[in-house]
Amino acid sequence: RRGAHLLAAGCLDEAVPLLISGARLCCNQARFEQGLALVAQAQGALDELSAPLDDHRRGLLAFAQLLIQANTGLGEAMPQARSLAEVCRRNDWSELEARTCGVVAHLGYRSGELGVARRYALRGLAMQDDRGRRGQLLWSLHYTAMRRGDLDEAQDMLEAAYGTCDQDEPFERARYLNDRAELARRRGEIPAARRLYEQALAIIEPLGERDSLVTALNLGLTLMLEGKLERATELIERATERAEREFVLHHAIYGQPMRAWAAAARGDWDRFDRCLGRYERMALVVTGSDPELAEILLRCHDLAREAGWTRRAHRARQLAADTYARLGLHELARQVEEGGTPSAS
């Protein structure tokens, strides 16, 4: 409000930083349209001031706009982020460049451009002195390595990232345990993974954190792998219902193939159809994806085929191929469409 009042009074220099801060606050509160309106006002003020292109305030404004774009349009945000990183480099805005590289790394992870994600995270890390922001980049490198299947690098980055955290903070402890569990599960150490997920969930669920949803879903997945269908179904349903109720769409979409898998294991084929249909519809509007969703869909395919449901099996396989394709994993998508077993090699 103060920025708008200063703008109306013609105090443009004083208004601009407040408008930029307001746009960032709107982004944090998911008030994206209001944030873009503040960006436009700040842009107009800078133009009226004849601020040169290398004015640092233009960089800060572009970064605020980028954060909003990253939350509302994944495809458009990536070129904008990479362009801003180069503008920062040319103008020697090292702190802003490091933060922008972190955004590029995040976008690259979400879109499946893992080489880009890793390269920019390392670039940002090399110039970032702030402990907390270094930690964010290390977490990014951990997740990127995990998705690439480089579990040794993922382990190293996890330990380095956790080393930057307040280890007495319950949220950070739960995140660390969840990701240790993830590594154990990827290595096939299923009982160890389950125990770690259970420890993480016991810490984070009482806090009411939305991040408990992903831990609950991960534990449900692990219980499915152990054949503990009843408890797995309970966890998957509870977490997915909450994600849908609170519009946490990235977790809600993750829950649909898991629901379908559990339904197939119970022989509930009508529910299997409904869950796959919900996943298909959500995939049209939720940006980003995860190759593990395709792996779960292939498990759905296998159960449907074993039960003699050819059409249902084909649908699950096609959804798996589509999921790989959205991530740019076109070779895996091709292998699935041709009826083979996908292999990252």
C-alpha positions in Angstrom: 0.0 0.0 0.0 2.8 2.4 0.9 4.4 1.7 -2.5 1.1 2.6 -4.3 0.8 5.8 -2.2 4.3 6.9 -3.0 3.7 6.1 -6.7 0.5 8.2 -6.7 2.5 11.0 -5.0 5.1 10.9 -7.7 7.9 9.6 -5.4 9.0 7.0 -7.9 12.4 6.2 -6.5 11.0 5.5 -3.1 8.0 3.5 -4.6 10.0 1.1 -6.8 11.7 -1.1 -4.0 8.4 -1.3 -2.1 6.5 -2.4 -5.2 9.1 -5.0 -5.9 8.9 -6.3 -2.3 5.2 -6.3 -2.6 5.3 -8.4 -5.8 7.6 -10.9 -4.0 5.2 -11.1 -1.0 2.2 -11.6 -3.4 4.1 -14.5 -5.0 4.8 -16.1 -1.6 1.1 -15.8 -0.8 0.0 -17.2 -4.2 -1.6 -13.9 -5.1 -0.1 -14.0 -8.6 -2.3 -11.6 -10.5 -1.9 -8.9 -7.8 1.9 -9.6 -7.9 2.0 -9.1 -11.7 0.0 -5.8 -11.3 2.7 -4.6 -8.9 5.4 -5.7 -11.3 3.8 -3.6 -14.1 3.6 -0.6 -11.8 7.2 -0.9 -10.9 8.2 -1.3 -14.5 6.2 1.8 -15.5 8.0 3.8 -12.7 11.4 2.7 -13.8 10.6 3.6 -17.4 9.4 7.0 -16.3 12.6 7.5 -14.4 14.5 6.5 -17.5 16.4 3.9 -15.5 19.0 2.3 -17.7 18.9 -1.4 -18.6 21.8 -2.2 -16.2 20.0 -0.6 -13.3 20.1 -3.2 -10.5 16.4 -2.5 -9.7 15.5 -3.8 -13.2 17.2 -7.1 -12.3 15.4 -7.3 -9.0 12.1 -6.6 -10.7 12.8 -9.2 -13.4 13.5 -11.7 -10.6 10.2 -11.0 -8.9 8.4 -11.5 -12.2 10.3 -14.7 -12.7 9.2 -16.1 -9.4 5.6 -15.5 -10.3 6.1 -17.0 -13.8 7.7 -20.1 -12.3 4.5 -20.7 -10.3 2.1 -20.0 -13.1 3.7 -21.1 -16.4 6.5 -23.6 -16.3 7.2 -23.6 -20.1 7.5 -19.8 -20.3 9.5 -19.5 -17.1 12.6 -21.5 -18.2 13.7 -19.2 -21.1 13.0 -16.2 -19.0 15.1 -17.6 -16.1 18.0 -18.5 -18.4 17.9 -15.1 -20.0 17.9 -13.3 -16.6 20.9 -15.4 -15.5 22.9 -14.1 -18.5 21.8 -10.5 -17.8 23.0 -10.9 -14.3 26.4 -12.3 -15.4 26.9 -9.4 -17.9 26.1 -6.9 -15.2 28.1 -8.6 -12.5 25.1 -9.0 -10.2 26.6 -12.1 -8.6 24.1 -12.5 -5.7 21.1 -12.2 -8.1 22.8 -14.5 -10.6 23.2 -17.2 -8.0 19.6 -16.9 -6.9 18.4 -17.0 -10.6 20.5 -20.1 -11.2 18.7 -21.7 -8.3 15.4 -21.0 -10.1 16.7 -22.4 -13.3 17.8 -25.5 -11.5 14.3 -25.9 -9.9 12.6 -25.4 -13.2 14.9 -27.8 -14.9 14.2 -30.5 -12.3 10.4 -30.0 -12.7 10.6 -30.2 -16.5 13.0 -33.1 -16.7 15.9 -31.1 -18.0 18.2 -32.7 -15.5 21.5 -31.7 -17.2 20.4 -28.0 -17.2 19.2 -28.4 -13.6 22.6 -29.7 -12.4 24.7 -27.3 -14.4 22.9 -24.2 -13.1 22.8 -25.5 -9.5 26.5 -25.9 -9.6 27.0 -22.5 -11.1 24.9 -20.9 -8.4 26.7 -22.8 -5.7 30.0 -21.6 -6.9 29.0 -17.9 -6.2 26.7 -18.3 -3.3 28.0 -17.4 0.2 24.7 -17.4 2.1 24.5 -20.7 4.1 20.8 -21.1 3.7 20.8 -20.5 -0.1 23.8 -22.8 -0.5 21.7 -25.4 1.3 18.8 -24.9 -1.2 21.2 -25.5 -4.1 22.6 -28.6 -2.4 19.1 -30.0 -1.9 18.5 -29.2 -5.6 21.6 -31.2 -6.6 20.5 -34.0 -4.3 17.1 -34.3 -6.0 18.5 -34.0 -9.5 21.1 -36.7 -8.8 18.3 -39.0 -7.4 16.2 -38.5 -10.5 19.2 -39.2 -12.7 19.8 -42.4 -10.8 23.2 -41.3 -9.5 22.6 -42.5 -5.9 26.1 -42.0 -4.7 26.1 -38.3 -5.8 22.6 -38.0 -4.3 23.8 -39.3 -1.0 26.8 -36.9 -1.0 24.6 -33.9 -1.8 22.0 -35.0 0.9 24.6 -35.1 3.6 26.1 -31.7 2.4 22.6 -30.1 2.3 21.7 -31.4 5.7 24.9 -30.0 7.1 23.7 -26.5 6.2 20.4 -26.9 8.2 19.5 -26.5 11.8 19.5 -30.2 12.6 17.4 -29.6 15.8 14.5 -28.3 13.6 11.9 -31.0 13.2 11.0 -30.2 9.6 14.6 -30.4 8.5 15.1 -33.7 10.4 12.0 -35.2 8.8 13.1 -34.1 5.3 16.5 -35.7 5.8 15.0 -39.0 7.1 12.5 -39.0 4.2 15.3 -38.6 1.6 17.5 -41.2 3.3 14.5 -43.5 3.0 14.1 -42.6 -0.7 17.8 -43.6 -1.3 17.3 -46.8 0.6 14.2 -47.6 -1.5 15.9 -46.9 -4.7 18.7 -49.3 -3.7 16.1 -52.0 -3.0 16.5 -51.8 0.8 12.8 -51.8 1.4 12.5 -52.6 5.1 15.1 -50.0 5.9 13.3 -47.5 3.7 10.0 -48.2 5.5 11.5 -47.6 9.0 13.0 -44.3 7.9 9.8 -43.1 6.3 7.9 -44.1 9.5 10.4 -42.0 11.6 10.0 -39.1 9.2 6.2 -39.2 9.3 6.1 -39.5 13.0 8.1 -36.2 13.2 6.4 -34.1 10.5 2.7 -35.3 10.6 2.0 -33.7 14.1 3.3 -30.4 12.8 0.5 -30.2 10.2 3.0 -29.6 7.4 1.9 -30.2 3.9 5.2 -31.9 3.3 3.9 -34.8 5.4 1.8 -35.7 2.3 4.8 -36.8 0.3 6.2 -38.7 3.2 2.9 -40.5 3.7 2.7 -41.3 0.0 6.2 -42.6 0.0 5.5 -44.8 2.9 2.3 -46.0 1.2 4.4 -46.9 -1.9 6.9 -48.8 0.3 4.2 -50.7 2.0 2.8 -51.7 -1.4 6.2 -53.1 -2.3 6.1 -55.1 0.9 2.7 -56.4 0.1 1.1 -54.7 3.1 -2.0 -53.7 1.1 -4.4 -52.6 3.9 -2.1 -50.2 5.6 -0.8 -48.9 2.3 -4.3 -48.2 1.0 -5.2 -46.3 4.2 -2.1 -44.1 4.0 -2.5 -43.4 0.2 -6.2 -42.6 0.6 -5.7 -40.3 3.6 -2.8 -38.4 2.0 -4.4 -38.1 -1.4 -7.7 -36.9 0.0 -6.0 -34.2 2.0 -4.0 -33.1 -1.1 -7.1 -32.8 -3.1 -9.0 -31.0 -0.4 -6.2 -28.5 0.1 -5.4 -28.2 -3.7 -1.8 -29.5 -3.3 -2.0 -30.6 -6.9 1.5 -32.0 -7.2 0.8 -34.5 -4.4 -2.8 -35.1 -5.5 -1.7 -36.2 -9.0 1.0 -38.4 -7.5 -1.7 -40.2 -5.4 -3.9 -41.2 -8.4 -1.7 -44.0 -9.9 -1.0 -45.2 -6.4 -4.7 -45.4 -5.7 -5.1 -47.3 -9.0 -2.3 -49.7 -8.1 -3.9 -50.4 -4.7 -7.3 -50.8 -6.3 -5.9 -53.3 -8.9 -4.2 -55.3 -6.1 -7.7 -55.5 -4.4 -9.4 -56.4 -7.7 -11.5 -53.2 -7.5 -11.4 -52.5 -11.3 -14.1 -49.8 -11.3 -12.1 -47.8 -8.9 -9.0 -48.5 -10.9 -10.7 -46.9 -13.9 -11.8 -43.9 -11.9 -8.3 -43.3 -10.5 -6.6 -43.5 -13.9 -9.2 -41.2 -15.4 -8.6 -38.6 -12.6 -4.8 -38.9 -13.2 -5.3 -38.4 -17.0 -7.4 -35.3 -16.4 -5.0 -33.8 -13.8 -2.0 -34.4 -16.0 -3.5 -31.9 -18.5 -3.2 -29.1 -16.1 -0.5 -29.9 -13.5 2.9 -28.8 -14.7 5.9 -31.0 -14.2 5.9 -34.7 -13.5 8.0 -37.6 -12.0 9.2 -40.7 -13.8 8.2 -42.7 -10.8 4.6 -42.1 -11.7 5.3 -43.9 -15.0 6.8 -46.8 -13.0 3.7 -47.1 -10.9 1.5 -47.0 -14.0 3.5 -49.9 -15.4 2.8 -51.8 -12.2 -0.9 -51.1 -12.8 -0.4 -52.4 -16.4 1.1 -55.6 -15.1 -1.7 -56.3 -12.6 -4.4 -55.6 -15.2 -2.8 -57.8 -17.7 -2.4 -60.7 -15.2 -6.1 -60.3 -14.4 -7.0 -60.6 -18.1 -8.0 -56.9 -18.5 -6.4 -56.2 -21.8 -8.0 -52.8 -22.4 -7.2 -51.6 -18.9 -3.6 -52.8 -19.2 -3.2 -51.0 -22.5 -4.6 -47.8 -21.0 -2.1 -47.9 -18.0 0.8 -48.5 -20.4 -0.2 -45.6 -22.6 -0.5 -43.3 -19.6 3.0 -44.4 -18.5 4.4 -43.6 -22.0 2.7 -40.2 -22.0 4.2 -39.5 -18.6 7.7 -40.3 -19.8 7.1 -38.1 -22.9 6.0 -35.1 -20.8 9.4 -35.3 -19.0 11.3 -35.4 -22.3 12.2 -39.1 -21.8 11.2 -40.0 -25.3 13.3 -43.1 -25.6 11.6 -44.5 -22.5 8.3 -43.5 -23.9 9.0 -45.3 -27.1 10.1 -48.5 -25.4 6.8 -48.5 -23.3 4.6 -47.8 -26.4 6.3 -50.7 -28.2 5.5 -53.0 -25.3 9.0 -53.4 -24.0 10.4 -52.9 -20.5 11.9 -49.4 -20.2 15.6 -49.1 -19.6 17.4 -45.8 -18.9 20.5 -47.3 -20.5 
